[in-house]
Amino acid sequence: MASLYSHWRIMRVSLLVLGLALLLLVLARASLSAPSFDPITQWNTTESLPQPLLPAVVAINSPAKSTLVVVGGRDAALHPIKSVRRATVLADGSIGAWTTEPSLSIALFNHALVASSDGRYLFVIGGWDGANRHREVWRAAVDSDGSIGSWSKVSDYPIAVATPDAVVVADRIYVTGGTDSTGTPRRSVYFATIQPNGSLGSWTPARD
């Protein structure tokens, strides 16, 4: 009986050692496969904006070049503006000079700004003009050289909204939250599909 008990203890210890060895192997493989990121060691000053702004900014990434685009916002006097500016991201991480692009049709801030995943279109959703919230969705095409085309209205968001957030996933724009015409925060999430020609499908609740 004692011999059987001793044999059982040896088996338990062996299984425990084997389990620990497998755990260490899994952790080692996970560590090797995990992406490594260099820490940010220093923030560098680059090309300043032409004027003090509280802007909405989006990055457009394409095989040819990467671009930063500033659309609308508020100036130093806190007035809404409709200007659009663009700067190319250079190989060393700095940016080139800011160029003036076609302006929005109306002055806006607190709007959502996104680029399509292929970098061909920019979209502005909602926003505030200093007096009223808006529901218009504006679109501009991005040329191969990074320049921005004229803006045109392509859709209406389901509600007039300010301070929404937006993100593009594959070929869809998702818009979350914001404040409605009464200033009440919203919990709604809508999405619309970006068509190949830059038009938008209907806005659909992401959840019923």
Tab-separated table of C-alpha atoms in Angstrom:
chain	number	residue	atom	x	y	z
A	1	MET	CA	0.000	0.000	0.000
A	2	ALA	CA	2.836	2.359	0.949
A	3	SER	CA	4.532	1.586	-2.357
A	4	LEU	CA	1.342	2.456	-4.259
A	5	TYR	CA	0.985	5.745	-2.365
A	6	SER	CA	4.629	6.625	-3.061
A	7	HIS	CA	4.126	5.853	-6.758
A	8	TRP	CA	1.041	8.137	-6.843
A	9	ARG	CA	3.007	10.985	-5.226
A	10	ILE	CA	5.749	10.618	-7.820
A	11	MET	CA	3.157	10.753	-10.615
A	12	ARG	CA	1.573	13.909	-9.148
A	13	VAL	CA	4.954	15.623	-8.873
A	14	SER	CA	5.822	14.592	-12.420
A	15	LEU	CA	2.517	15.938	-13.777
A	16	LEU	CA	3.047	19.217	-11.898
A	17	VAL	CA	6.548	19.606	-13.317
A	18	LEU	CA	5.281	18.799	-16.808
A	19	GLY	CA	2.469	21.363	-16.456
A	20	LEU	CA	4.906	24.066	-15.339
A	21	ALA	CA	7.227	23.245	-18.234
A	22	LEU	CA	4.353	23.550	-20.729
A	23	LEU	CA	3.276	26.868	-19.177
A	24	LEU	CA	6.798	28.273	-19.460
A	25	LEU	CA	6.980	27.123	-23.075
A	26	VAL	CA	3.690	28.857	-23.931
A	27	LEU	CA	4.785	32.075	-22.210
A	28	ALA	CA	8.141	32.002	-24.017
A	29	ARG	CA	6.487	31.543	-27.407
A	30	ALA	CA	3.960	34.311	-26.669
A	31	SER	CA	6.812	36.637	-25.702
A	32	LEU	CA	8.679	35.873	-28.926
A	33	SER	CA	5.593	36.359	-31.121
A	34	ALA	CA	4.393	39.557	-29.425
A	35	PRO	CA	5.196	42.736	-31.386
A	36	SER	CA	7.908	44.904	-29.912
A	37	PHE	CA	7.511	48.660	-29.816
A	38	ASP	CA	10.242	51.184	-29.255
A	39	PRO	CA	9.365	53.608	-26.478
A	40	ILE	CA	8.746	57.272	-27.288
A	41	THR	CA	11.887	58.963	-26.056
A	42	GLN	CA	11.371	62.502	-27.293
A	43	TRP	CA	8.699	64.778	-28.755
A	44	ASN	CA	10.009	66.881	-31.633
A	45	THR	CA	8.722	70.215	-32.863
A	46	THR	CA	7.745	70.279	-36.527
A	47	GLU	CA	5.922	72.631	-38.908
A	48	SER	CA	3.465	74.741	-36.880
A	49	LEU	CA	-0.081	75.475	-37.987
A	50	PRO	CA	-0.531	78.831	-39.727
A	51	GLN	CA	-2.719	80.040	-36.842
A	52	PRO	CA	-3.756	78.919	-33.357
A	53	LEU	CA	-6.612	76.426	-33.743
A	54	LEU	CA	-8.819	73.922	-31.953
A	55	PRO	CA	-9.046	71.711	-35.031
A	56	ALA	CA	-10.244	68.313	-36.137
A	57	VAL	CA	-7.330	66.369	-37.615
A	58	VAL	CA	-7.141	63.136	-39.588
A	59	ALA	CA	-4.248	61.168	-41.052
A	60	ILE	CA	-4.519	59.748	-44.570
A	61	ASN	CA	-2.223	56.811	-45.292
A	62	SER	CA	-1.677	55.622	-48.847
A	63	PRO	CA	1.070	53.670	-50.621
A	64	ALA	CA	2.338	56.901	-52.156
A	65	LYS	CA	2.408	59.172	-49.105
A	66	SER	CA	0.969	59.947	-45.698
A	67	THR	CA	-0.819	63.227	-45.091
A	68	LEU	CA	-2.252	65.180	-42.167
A	69	VAL	CA	-5.438	67.132	-42.858
A	70	VAL	CA	-6.944	69.778	-40.576
A	71	VAL	CA	-10.618	70.516	-41.226
A	72	GLY	CA	-12.563	73.327	-39.566
A	73	GLY	CA	-12.402	73.937	-35.824
A	74	ARG	CA	-12.205	77.128	-33.804
A	75	ASP	CA	-9.750	79.995	-34.054
A	76	ALA	CA	-8.081	81.890	-31.212
A	77	ALA	CA	-11.246	83.947	-30.709
A	78	LEU	CA	-13.222	80.659	-30.451
A	79	HIS	CA	-15.094	81.387	-33.682
A	80	PRO	CA	-15.930	78.435	-35.929
A	81	ILE	CA	-13.949	78.289	-39.159
A	82	LYS	CA	-14.309	76.414	-42.440
A	83	SER	CA	-10.704	76.349	-43.634
A	84	VAL	CA	-8.960	73.107	-44.626
A	85	ARG	CA	-5.197	72.630	-44.535
A	86	ARG	CA	-2.920	69.772	-45.477
A	87	ALA	CA	0.696	68.768	-44.775
A	88	THR	CA	2.704	65.800	-46.026
A	89	VAL	CA	4.400	63.515	-43.501
A	90	LEU	CA	8.085	63.239	-44.447
A	91	ALA	CA	10.350	60.200	-44.130
A	92	ASP	CA	11.981	61.460	-40.917
A	93	GLY	CA	8.595	61.973	-39.223
A	94	SER	CA	8.476	65.734	-39.647
A	95	ILE	CA	5.863	67.349	-41.852
A	96	GLY	CA	6.090	69.647	-44.824
A	97	ALA	CA	4.581	73.086	-45.137
A	98	TRP	CA	0.834	73.460	-44.632
A	99	THR	CA	-1.116	74.110	-47.817
A	100	THR	CA	-4.587	75.618	-48.086
A	101	GLU	CA	-7.234	73.310	-49.572
A	102	PRO	CA	-10.882	73.929	-50.576
A	103	SER	CA	-12.871	75.075	-47.549
A	104	LEU	CA	-15.964	73.505	-46.056
A	105	SER	CA	-19.249	75.000	-47.201
A	106	ILE	CA	-20.018	76.093	-43.625
A	107	ALA	CA	-17.879	76.899	-40.608
A	108	LEU	CA	-17.898	73.961	-38.182
A	109	PHE	CA	-16.304	72.642	-35.053
A	110	ASN	CA	-17.041	69.705	-32.760
A	111	HIS	CA	-17.636	67.557	-35.837
A	112	ALA	CA	-16.410	64.053	-36.630
A	113	LEU	CA	-13.740	63.701	-39.319
A	114	VAL	CA	-12.627	60.426	-40.919
A	115	ALA	CA	-10.856	59.159	-44.023
A	116	SER	CA	-11.885	56.084	-45.984
A	117	SER	CA	-9.613	53.096	-45.458
A	118	ASP	CA	-8.196	53.441	-48.981
A	119	GLY	CA	-7.429	57.136	-48.400
A	120	ARG	CA	-9.552	58.284	-51.353
A	121	TYR	CA	-12.220	60.237	-49.452
A	122	LEU	CA	-12.663	62.454	-46.417
A	123	PHE	CA	-15.945	62.715	-44.528
A	124	VAL	CA	-17.197	65.323	-42.043
A	125	ILE	CA	-20.188	64.326	-39.911
A	126	GLY	CA	-22.346	66.715	-37.904
A	127	GLY	CA	-20.790	69.526	-35.904
A	128	TRP	CA	-21.732	72.909	-34.476
A	129	ASP	CA	-21.584	76.301	-36.164
A	130	GLY	CA	-21.633	78.287	-32.926
A	131	ALA	CA	-25.431	78.424	-32.839
A	132	ASN	CA	-26.812	75.156	-34.182
A	133	ARG	CA	-25.888	71.511	-34.430
A	134	HIS	CA	-25.836	69.959	-37.898
A	135	ARG	CA	-26.678	66.588	-39.429
A	136	GLU	CA	-25.084	67.034	-42.846
A	137	VAL	CA	-22.364	64.651	-43.967
A	138	TRP	CA	-19.779	66.292	-46.247
A	139	ARG	CA	-17.335	64.486	-48.515
A	140	ALA	CA	-14.186	65.502	-50.383
A	141	ALA	CA	-12.099	63.351	-52.711
A	142	VAL	CA	-8.361	62.991	-52.125
A	143	ASP	CA	-6.209	63.094	-55.261
A	144	SER	CA	-3.193	60.852	-55.816
A	145	ASP	CA	-0.864	63.749	-54.921
A	146	GLY	CA	-2.675	64.201	-51.582
A	147	SER	CA	-4.552	67.373	-52.531
A	148	ILE	CA	-8.153	67.704	-51.363
A	149	GLY	CA	-11.042	68.273	-53.761
A	150	SER	CA	-14.124	70.398	-53.195
A	151	TRP	CA	-16.655	69.443	-50.526
A	152	SER	CA	-20.166	68.255	-51.310
A	153	LYS	CA	-23.019	67.024	-49.163
A	154	VAL	CA	-23.485	63.260	-49.579
A	155	SER	CA	-25.846	62.324	-46.773
A	156	ASP	CA	-27.733	63.366	-43.663
A	157	TYR	CA	-26.954	61.777	-40.323
A	158	PRO	CA	-30.110	60.572	-38.515
A	159	ILE	CA	-29.932	63.436	-35.996
A	160	ALA	CA	-28.290	66.828	-35.693
A	161	VAL	CA	-25.280	66.130	-33.506
A	162	ALA	CA	-22.161	67.800	-32.123
A	163	THR	CA	-19.060	66.193	-30.608
A	164	PRO	CA	-19.693	62.731	-32.063
A	165	ASP	CA	-16.820	60.330	-32.539
A	166	ALA	CA	-16.284	58.337	-35.709
A	167	VAL	CA	-14.068	55.554	-37.001
A	168	VAL	CA	-13.744	53.702	-40.306
A	169	VAL	CA	-13.671	49.899	-40.214
A	170	ALA	CA	-13.100	48.323	-43.638
A	171	ASP	CA	-15.695	50.055	-45.850
A	172	ARG	CA	-17.980	51.370	-43.100
A	173	ILE	CA	-18.137	54.575	-41.060
A	174	TYR	CA	-19.229	54.095	-37.441
A	175	VAL	CA	-20.428	57.169	-35.548
A	176	THR	CA	-20.880	57.056	-31.781
A	177	GLY	CA	-22.452	59.348	-29.230
A	178	GLY	CA	-22.430	63.123	-29.387
A	179	THR	CA	-24.937	65.673	-28.131
A	180	ASP	CA	-28.283	66.315	-29.815
A	181	SER	CA	-30.076	69.614	-30.493
A	182	THR	CA	-31.015	69.944	-26.811
A	183	GLY	CA	-27.443	69.355	-25.680
A	184	THR	CA	-28.319	65.912	-24.338
A	185	PRO	CA	-25.576	63.281	-24.659
A	186	ARG	CA	-26.510	60.420	-26.979
A	187	ARG	CA	-25.744	56.712	-26.655
A	188	SER	CA	-26.588	55.854	-30.256
A	189	VAL	CA	-24.205	54.134	-32.661
A	190	TYR	CA	-24.882	54.243	-36.418
A	191	PHE	CA	-22.934	52.987	-39.398
A	192	ALA	CA	-23.030	53.615	-43.139
A	193	THR	CA	-21.218	51.802	-45.930
A	194	ILE	CA	-18.812	53.772	-48.123
A	195	GLN	CA	-19.550	52.913	-51.748
A	196	PRO	CA	-16.728	52.643	-54.330
A	197	ASN	CA	-17.728	56.033	-55.798
A	198	GLY	CA	-17.588	57.726	-52.384
A	199	SER	CA	-21.334	57.870	-51.786
A	200	LEU	CA	-22.766	56.508	-48.539
A	201	GLY	CA	-25.360	53.854	-47.907
A	202	SER	CA	-28.166	54.495	-45.458
A	203	TRP	CA	-27.349	55.074	-41.804
A	204	THR	CA	-28.248	51.990	-39.789
A	205	PRO	CA	-28.288	51.467	-36.012
A	206	ALA	CA	-25.353	49.261	-35.074
A	207	ARG	CA	-27.596	47.596	-32.475
A	208	ASP	CA	-31.384	47.518	-32.133
